[in-house]
């Protein structure tokens, strides 16, 4: 959260409000299957989300990277995918 608030967009109170709301929101439904990544651009004003599905035993969830619309998507997708794979491998057995 601290890193996203150092972005120039954090000067805009609407951006900060949307990022905090996305961070605090508890999703009932997992949108991204394990081993996959999901890119959500602008569903929240000015905010992009890169998500990866996680599975560990009976746990099913997702990791979300938050950033501004100008997020470096290629890097964010690679990081999300890698973290999802590692998490699933560590918790698979």
mmCIF file of N, CA and C in Angstrom:
data_model
loop_
_atom_site.group_PDB
_atom_site.id
_atom_site.type_symbol
_atom_site.label_atom_id
_atom_site.label_comp_id
_atom_site.label_asym_id
_atom_site.label_seq_id
_atom_site.Cartn_x
_atom_site.Cartn_y
_atom_site.Cartn_z
ATOM 1 N N UNK A 1 0.832 -1.180 0.000
ATOM 2 C CA UNK A 1 0.000 0.000 0.000
ATOM 3 C C UNK A 1 0.883 1.251 0.000
ATOM 4 N N UNK A 2 1.954 1.207 0.761
ATOM 5 C CA UNK A 2 2.839 2.361 0.835
ATOM 6 C C UNK A 2 3.415 2.753 -0.511
ATOM 7 N N UNK A 3 3.784 1.760 -1.320
ATOM 8 C CA UNK A 3 4.364 2.069 -2.627
ATOM 9 C C UNK A 3 3.370 2.734 -3.563
ATOM 10 N N UNK A 4 2.145 2.256 -3.583
ATOM 11 C CA UNK A 4 1.164 2.843 -4.487
ATOM 12 C C UNK A 4 0.854 4.283 -4.076
ATOM 13 N N UNK A 5 0.979 4.586 -2.797
ATOM 14 C CA UNK A 5 0.719 5.944 -2.342
ATOM 15 C C UNK A 5 1.875 6.894 -2.609
ATOM 16 N N UNK A 6 3.000 6.375 -3.112
ATOM 17 C CA UNK A 6 4.108 7.246 -3.522
ATOM 18 C C UNK A 6 3.997 7.626 -4.994
ATOM 19 N N UNK A 7 3.051 7.044 -5.706
ATOM 20 C CA UNK A 7 2.858 7.355 -7.119
ATOM 21 C C UNK A 7 2.300 8.776 -7.255
ATOM 22 N N UNK A 8 2.604 9.456 -8.376
ATOM 23 C CA UNK A 8 2.079 10.818 -8.584
ATOM 24 C C UNK A 8 0.548 10.886 -8.497
ATOM 25 N N UNK A 9 -0.138 9.827 -8.887
ATOM 26 C CA UNK A 9 -1.605 9.802 -8.835
ATOM 27 C C UNK A 9 -2.129 9.938 -7.411
ATOM 28 N N UNK A 10 -1.292 9.647 -6.404
ATOM 29 C CA UNK A 10 -1.720 9.726 -5.007
ATOM 30 C C UNK A 10 -1.979 11.167 -4.562
ATOM 31 N N UNK A 11 -1.627 12.127 -5.404
ATOM 32 C CA UNK A 11 -1.961 13.528 -5.123
ATOM 33 C C UNK A 11 -3.471 13.757 -5.279
ATOM 34 N N UNK A 12 -4.143 12.844 -5.993
ATOM 35 C CA UNK A 12 -5.573 12.957 -6.253
ATOM 36 C C UNK A 12 -6.339 12.173 -5.181
ATOM 37 N N UNK A 13 -7.153 12.854 -4.377
ATOM 38 C CA UNK A 13 -7.902 12.163 -3.319
ATOM 39 C C UNK A 13 -8.810 11.047 -3.835
ATOM 40 N N UNK A 14 -9.336 11.194 -5.054
ATOM 41 C CA UNK A 14 -10.193 10.156 -5.617
ATOM 42 C C UNK A 14 -9.403 8.880 -5.846
ATOM 43 N N UNK A 15 -8.176 8.992 -6.346
ATOM 44 C CA UNK A 15 -7.320 7.826 -6.556
ATOM 45 C C UNK A 15 -7.037 7.134 -5.223
ATOM 46 N N UNK A 16 -6.676 7.922 -4.217
ATOM 47 C CA UNK A 16 -6.374 7.353 -2.896
ATOM 48 C C UNK A 16 -7.600 6.629 -2.349
ATOM 49 N N UNK A 17 -8.762 7.254 -2.465
ATOM 50 C CA UNK A 17 -10.003 6.637 -1.984
ATOM 51 C C UNK A 17 -10.258 5.301 -2.684
ATOM 52 N N UNK A 18 -10.082 5.260 -3.996
ATOM 53 C CA UNK A 18 -10.330 4.038 -4.764
ATOM 54 C C UNK A 18 -9.321 2.936 -4.425
ATOM 55 N N UNK A 19 -8.054 3.302 -4.273
ATOM 56 C CA UNK A 19 -7.027 2.308 -3.922
ATOM 57 C C UNK A 19 -7.299 1.731 -2.536
ATOM 58 N N UNK A 20 -7.607 2.583 -1.575
ATOM 59 C CA UNK A 20 -7.891 2.103 -0.218
ATOM 60 C C UNK A 20 -9.140 1.221 -0.215
ATOM 61 N N UNK A 21 -10.165 1.619 -0.947
ATOM 62 C CA UNK A 21 -11.385 0.805 -1.019
ATOM 63 C C UNK A 21 -11.090 -0.562 -1.637
ATOM 64 N N UNK A 22 -10.283 -0.585 -2.701
ATOM 65 C CA UNK A 22 -9.921 -1.865 -3.330
ATOM 66 C C UNK A 22 -9.110 -2.722 -2.372
ATOM 67 N N UNK A 23 -8.220 -2.092 -1.620
ATOM 68 C CA UNK A 23 -7.377 -2.816 -0.659
ATOM 69 C C UNK A 23 -8.209 -3.417 0.469
ATOM 70 N N UNK A 24 -9.175 -2.672 0.944
ATOM 71 C CA UNK A 24 -9.971 -3.112 2.095
ATOM 72 C C UNK A 24 -11.134 -4.021 1.726
ATOM 73 N N UNK A 25 -11.529 -4.031 0.476
ATOM 74 C CA UNK A 25 -12.696 -4.798 0.054
ATOM 75 C C UNK A 25 -12.464 -6.301 0.226
ATOM 76 N N UNK A 26 -13.415 -6.941 0.831
ATOM 77 C CA UNK A 26 -13.359 -8.390 0.984
ATOM 78 C C UNK A 26 -14.276 -9.008 -0.056
ATOM 79 N N UNK A 27 -13.668 -9.623 -1.051
ATOM 80 C CA UNK A 27 -14.437 -10.275 -2.114
ATOM 81 C C UNK A 27 -14.968 -11.610 -1.610
ATOM 82 N N UNK A 28 -16.219 -11.833 -1.817
ATOM 83 C CA UNK A 28 -16.833 -13.117 -1.462
ATOM 84 C C UNK A 28 -16.451 -14.181 -2.487
ATOM 85 N N UNK A 29 -16.312 -13.749 -3.723
ATOM 86 C CA UNK A 29 -16.083 -14.668 -4.824
ATOM 87 C C UNK A 29 -14.661 -14.507 -5.360
ATOM 88 N N UNK A 30 -13.980 -15.628 -5.558
ATOM 89 C CA UNK A 30 -12.660 -15.607 -6.170
ATOM 90 C C UNK A 30 -12.854 -15.529 -7.684
ATOM 91 N N UNK A 31 -12.274 -14.496 -8.290
ATOM 92 C CA UNK A 31 -12.486 -14.271 -9.716
ATOM 93 C C UNK A 31 -11.454 -14.938 -10.603
ATOM 94 N N UNK A 32 -10.289 -15.247 -10.048
ATOM 95 C CA UNK A 32 -9.188 -15.761 -10.856
ATOM 96 C C UNK A 32 -8.863 -17.199 -10.459
ATOM 97 N N UNK A 33 -8.970 -18.144 -11.387
ATOM 98 C CA UNK A 33 -8.650 -19.534 -11.066
ATOM 99 C C UNK A 33 -7.161 -19.696 -10.731
ATOM 100 N N UNK A 34 -6.821 -20.659 -9.890
ATOM 101 C CA UNK A 34 -5.411 -20.914 -9.572
ATOM 102 C C UNK A 34 -4.597 -21.149 -10.847
ATOM 103 N N UNK A 35 -3.393 -20.580 -10.860
ATOM 104 C CA UNK A 35 -2.513 -20.743 -12.005
ATOM 105 C C UNK A 35 -2.777 -19.766 -13.139
ATOM 106 N N UNK A 36 -3.749 -18.903 -12.967
ATOM 107 C CA UNK A 36 -4.107 -17.927 -14.012
ATOM 108 C C UNK A 36 -3.905 -16.516 -13.482
ATOM 109 N N UNK A 37 -3.847 -15.554 -14.382
ATOM 110 C CA UNK A 37 -3.792 -14.148 -13.993
ATOM 111 C C UNK A 37 -4.962 -13.418 -14.635
ATOM 112 N N UNK A 38 -5.365 -12.348 -13.994
ATOM 113 C CA UNK A 38 -6.507 -11.560 -14.423
ATOM 114 C C UNK A 38 -6.098 -10.095 -14.373
ATOM 115 N N UNK A 39 -6.410 -9.352 -15.406
ATOM 116 C CA UNK A 39 -6.082 -7.940 -15.472
ATOM 117 C C UNK A 39 -7.380 -7.145 -15.481
ATOM 118 N N UNK A 40 -7.521 -6.245 -14.515
ATOM 119 C CA UNK A 40 -8.728 -5.420 -14.407
ATOM 120 C C UNK A 40 -8.293 -3.958 -14.460
ATOM 121 N N UNK A 41 -8.616 -3.300 -15.553
ATOM 122 C CA UNK A 41 -8.184 -1.924 -15.773
ATOM 123 C C UNK A 41 -9.384 -0.985 -15.679
ATOM 124 N N UNK A 42 -9.311 -0.041 -14.749
ATOM 125 C CA UNK A 42 -10.312 1.005 -14.664
ATOM 126 C C UNK A 42 -11.669 0.617 -14.106
ATOM 127 N N UNK A 43 -11.802 -0.574 -13.542
ATOM 128 C CA UNK A 43 -13.078 -0.921 -12.900
ATOM 129 C C UNK A 43 -13.331 -0.007 -11.707
ATOM 130 N N UNK A 44 -12.248 0.409 -11.098
ATOM 131 C CA UNK A 44 -12.276 1.457 -10.079
ATOM 132 C C UNK A 44 -11.578 2.654 -10.698
ATOM 133 N N UNK A 45 -12.117 3.824 -10.510
ATOM 134 C CA UNK A 45 -11.608 5.017 -11.184
ATOM 135 C C UNK A 45 -10.107 5.221 -10.966
ATOM 136 N N UNK A 46 -9.354 5.172 -12.071
ATOM 137 C CA UNK A 46 -7.920 5.433 -12.032
ATOM 138 C C UNK A 46 -7.052 4.303 -11.525
ATOM 139 N N UNK A 47 -7.642 3.140 -11.244
ATOM 140 C CA UNK A 47 -6.912 2.036 -10.611
ATOM 141 C C UNK A 47 -6.883 0.807 -11.513
ATOM 142 N N UNK A 48 -5.724 0.182 -11.579
ATOM 143 C CA UNK A 48 -5.580 -1.105 -12.252
ATOM 144 C C UNK A 48 -5.297 -2.176 -11.215
ATOM 145 N N UNK A 49 -5.781 -3.389 -11.491
ATOM 146 C CA UNK A 49 -5.541 -4.519 -10.600
ATOM 147 C C UNK A 49 -5.055 -5.702 -11.427
ATOM 148 N N UNK A 50 -3.971 -6.290 -10.969
ATOM 149 C CA UNK A 50 -3.466 -7.517 -11.573
ATOM 150 C C UNK A 50 -3.642 -8.590 -10.509
ATOM 151 N N UNK A 51 -4.377 -9.651 -10.844
ATOM 152 C CA UNK A 51 -4.708 -10.684 -9.865
ATOM 153 C C UNK A 51 -4.199 -12.039 -10.329
ATOM 154 N N UNK A 52 -3.839 -12.855 -9.352
ATOM 155 C CA UNK A 52 -3.479 -14.235 -9.638
ATOM 156 C C UNK A 52 -4.219 -15.139 -8.665
ATOM 157 N N UNK A 53 -4.681 -16.274 -9.181
ATOM 158 C CA UNK A 53 -5.391 -17.230 -8.343
ATOM 159 C C UNK A 53 -4.417 -18.058 -7.518
ATOM 160 N N UNK A 54 -4.800 -18.334 -6.283
ATOM 161 C CA UNK A 54 -3.974 -19.110 -5.355
ATOM 162 C C UNK A 54 -4.747 -20.334 -4.878
ATOM 163 N N UNK A 55 -4.009 -21.419 -4.692
ATOM 164 C CA UNK A 55 -4.607 -22.604 -4.095
ATOM 165 C C UNK A 55 -3.585 -23.237 -3.174
ATOM 166 N N UNK A 56 -4.015 -23.519 -1.973
ATOM 167 C CA UNK A 56 -3.169 -24.186 -0.993
ATOM 168 C C UNK A 56 -4.030 -25.111 -0.166
ATOM 169 N N UNK A 57 -3.934 -26.394 -0.438
ATOM 170 C CA UNK A 57 -4.812 -27.341 0.243
ATOM 171 C C UNK A 57 -6.247 -27.039 -0.149
ATOM 172 N N UNK A 58 -7.080 -26.772 0.852
ATOM 173 C CA UNK A 58 -8.480 -26.447 0.583
ATOM 174 C C UNK A 58 -8.693 -24.947 0.393
ATOM 175 N N UNK A 59 -7.639 -24.153 0.635
ATOM 176 C CA UNK A 59 -7.749 -22.697 0.501
ATOM 177 C C UNK A 59 -7.739 -22.291 -0.963
ATOM 178 N N UNK A 60 -8.670 -21.444 -1.337
ATOM 179 C CA UNK A 60 -8.731 -20.876 -2.680
ATOM 180 C C UNK A 60 -8.844 -19.371 -2.510
ATOM 181 N N UNK A 61 -7.943 -18.629 -3.139
ATOM 182 C CA UNK A 61 -7.963 -17.177 -2.998
ATOM 183 C C UNK A 61 -7.244 -16.518 -4.146
ATOM 184 N N UNK A 62 -7.002 -15.223 -3.988
ATOM 185 C CA UNK A 62 -6.248 -14.525 -5.012
ATOM 186 C C UNK A 62 -5.421 -13.402 -4.400
ATOM 187 N N UNK A 63 -4.330 -13.126 -5.076
ATOM 188 C CA UNK A 63 -3.423 -12.044 -4.724
ATOM 189 C C UNK A 63 -3.676 -10.928 -5.730
ATOM 190 N N UNK A 64 -3.786 -9.700 -5.241
ATOM 191 C CA UNK A 64 -4.055 -8.564 -6.122
ATOM 192 C C UNK A 64 -2.966 -7.519 -5.971
ATOM 193 N N UNK A 65 -2.392 -7.119 -7.103
ATOM 194 C CA UNK A 65 -1.456 -6.000 -7.150
ATOM 195 C C UNK A 65 -2.245 -4.775 -7.605
ATOM 196 N N UNK A 66 -2.138 -3.690 -6.849
ATOM 197 C CA UNK A 66 -2.861 -2.457 -7.160
ATOM 198 C C UNK A 66 -1.897 -1.404 -7.692
ATOM 199 N N UNK A 67 -2.379 -0.590 -8.620
ATOM 200 C CA UNK A 67 -1.557 0.490 -9.138
ATOM 201 C C UNK A 67 -2.370 1.440 -9.988
ATOM 202 N N UNK A 68 -1.708 2.481 -10.475
ATOM 203 C CA UNK A 68 -2.390 3.437 -11.348
ATOM 204 C C UNK A 68 -2.608 2.846 -12.737
ATOM 205 N N UNK A 69 -3.405 3.517 -13.551
ATOM 206 C CA UNK A 69 -3.683 3.037 -14.904
ATOM 207 C C UNK A 69 -2.422 2.898 -15.737
ATOM 208 N N UNK A 70 -1.384 3.660 -15.431
ATOM 209 C CA UNK A 70 -0.133 3.579 -16.185
ATOM 210 C C UNK A 70 0.803 2.500 -15.627
ATOM 211 N N UNK A 71 0.254 1.587 -14.858
ATOM 212 C CA UNK A 71 1.029 0.487 -14.285
ATOM 213 C C UNK A 71 1.871 -0.187 -15.375
ATOM 214 N N UNK A 72 3.039 -0.662 -14.992
ATOM 215 C CA UNK A 72 3.879 -1.427 -15.931
ATOM 216 C C UNK A 72 3.314 -2.847 -15.973
ATOM 217 N N UNK A 73 2.390 -3.065 -16.882
ATOM 218 C CA UNK A 73 1.602 -4.291 -16.911
ATOM 219 C C UNK A 73 2.440 -5.536 -17.156
ATOM 220 N N UNK A 74 3.393 -5.468 -18.041
ATOM 221 C CA UNK A 74 4.201 -6.655 -18.336
ATOM 222 C C UNK A 74 4.907 -7.147 -17.077
ATOM 223 N N UNK A 75 5.513 -6.230 -16.325
ATOM 224 C CA UNK A 75 6.196 -6.615 -15.092
ATOM 225 C C UNK A 75 5.204 -7.086 -14.029
ATOM 226 N N UNK A 76 4.085 -6.376 -13.900
ATOM 227 C CA UNK A 76 3.093 -6.744 -12.886
ATOM 228 C C UNK A 76 2.502 -8.119 -13.163
ATOM 229 N N UNK A 77 2.213 -8.413 -14.425
ATOM 230 C CA UNK A 77 1.687 -9.732 -14.775
ATOM 231 C C UNK A 77 2.709 -10.825 -14.480
ATOM 232 N N UNK A 78 3.975 -10.573 -14.794
ATOM 233 C CA UNK A 78 5.024 -11.567 -14.537
ATOM 234 C C UNK A 78 5.184 -11.808 -13.036
ATOM 235 N N UNK A 79 5.174 -10.747 -12.235
ATOM 236 C CA UNK A 79 5.309 -10.889 -10.780
ATOM 237 C C UNK A 79 4.115 -11.644 -10.209
ATOM 238 N N UNK A 80 2.909 -11.259 -10.598
ATOM 239 C CA UNK A 80 1.705 -11.920 -10.088
ATOM 240 C C UNK A 80 1.708 -13.401 -10.448
ATOM 241 N N UNK A 81 2.014 -13.709 -11.693
ATOM 242 C CA UNK A 81 2.031 -15.102 -12.130
ATOM 243 C C UNK A 81 3.062 -15.906 -11.331
ATOM 244 N N UNK A 82 4.259 -15.361 -11.193
ATOM 245 C CA UNK A 82 5.336 -16.063 -10.466
ATOM 246 C C UNK A 82 4.969 -16.288 -9.010
ATOM 247 N N UNK A 83 4.427 -15.267 -8.347
ATOM 248 C CA UNK A 83 4.031 -15.419 -6.950
ATOM 249 C C UNK A 83 2.928 -16.461 -6.796
ATOM 250 N N UNK A 84 1.984 -16.471 -7.714
ATOM 251 C CA UNK A 84 0.912 -17.466 -7.674
ATOM 252 C C UNK A 84 1.444 -18.874 -7.829
ATOM 253 N N UNK A 85 2.384 -19.061 -8.752
ATOM 254 C CA UNK A 85 2.982 -20.371 -8.962
ATOM 255 C C UNK A 85 3.754 -20.845 -7.734
ATOM 256 N N UNK A 86 4.550 -19.960 -7.164
ATOM 257 C CA UNK A 86 5.333 -20.317 -5.977
ATOM 258 C C UNK A 86 4.421 -20.660 -4.815
ATOM 259 N N UNK A 87 3.416 -19.832 -4.579
ATOM 260 C CA UNK A 87 2.488 -20.090 -3.483
ATOM 261 C C UNK A 87 1.825 -21.456 -3.639
ATOM 262 N N UNK A 88 1.337 -21.740 -4.829
ATOM 263 C CA UNK A 88 0.648 -22.992 -5.080
ATOM 264 C C UNK A 88 1.591 -24.173 -4.909
ATOM 265 N N UNK A 89 2.825 -24.052 -5.387
ATOM 266 C CA UNK A 89 3.800 -25.141 -5.255
ATOM 267 C C UNK A 89 4.165 -25.386 -3.797
ATOM 268 N N UNK A 90 4.368 -24.320 -3.051
ATOM 269 C CA UNK A 90 4.746 -24.452 -1.626
ATOM 270 C C UNK A 90 3.615 -25.087 -0.833
ATOM 271 N N UNK A 91 2.381 -24.714 -1.130
ATOM 272 C CA UNK A 91 1.245 -25.203 -0.351
ATOM 273 C C UNK A 91 0.552 -26.418 -0.946
ATOM 274 N N UNK A 92 1.053 -26.926 -2.032
ATOM 275 C CA UNK A 92 0.406 -28.071 -2.683
ATOM 276 C C UNK A 92 0.651 -29.385 -1.945
ATOM 277 N N UNK A 93 1.743 -29.462 -1.270
ATOM 278 C CA UNK A 93 2.055 -30.750 -0.662
ATOM 279 C C UNK A 93 2.340 -30.629 0.754
#
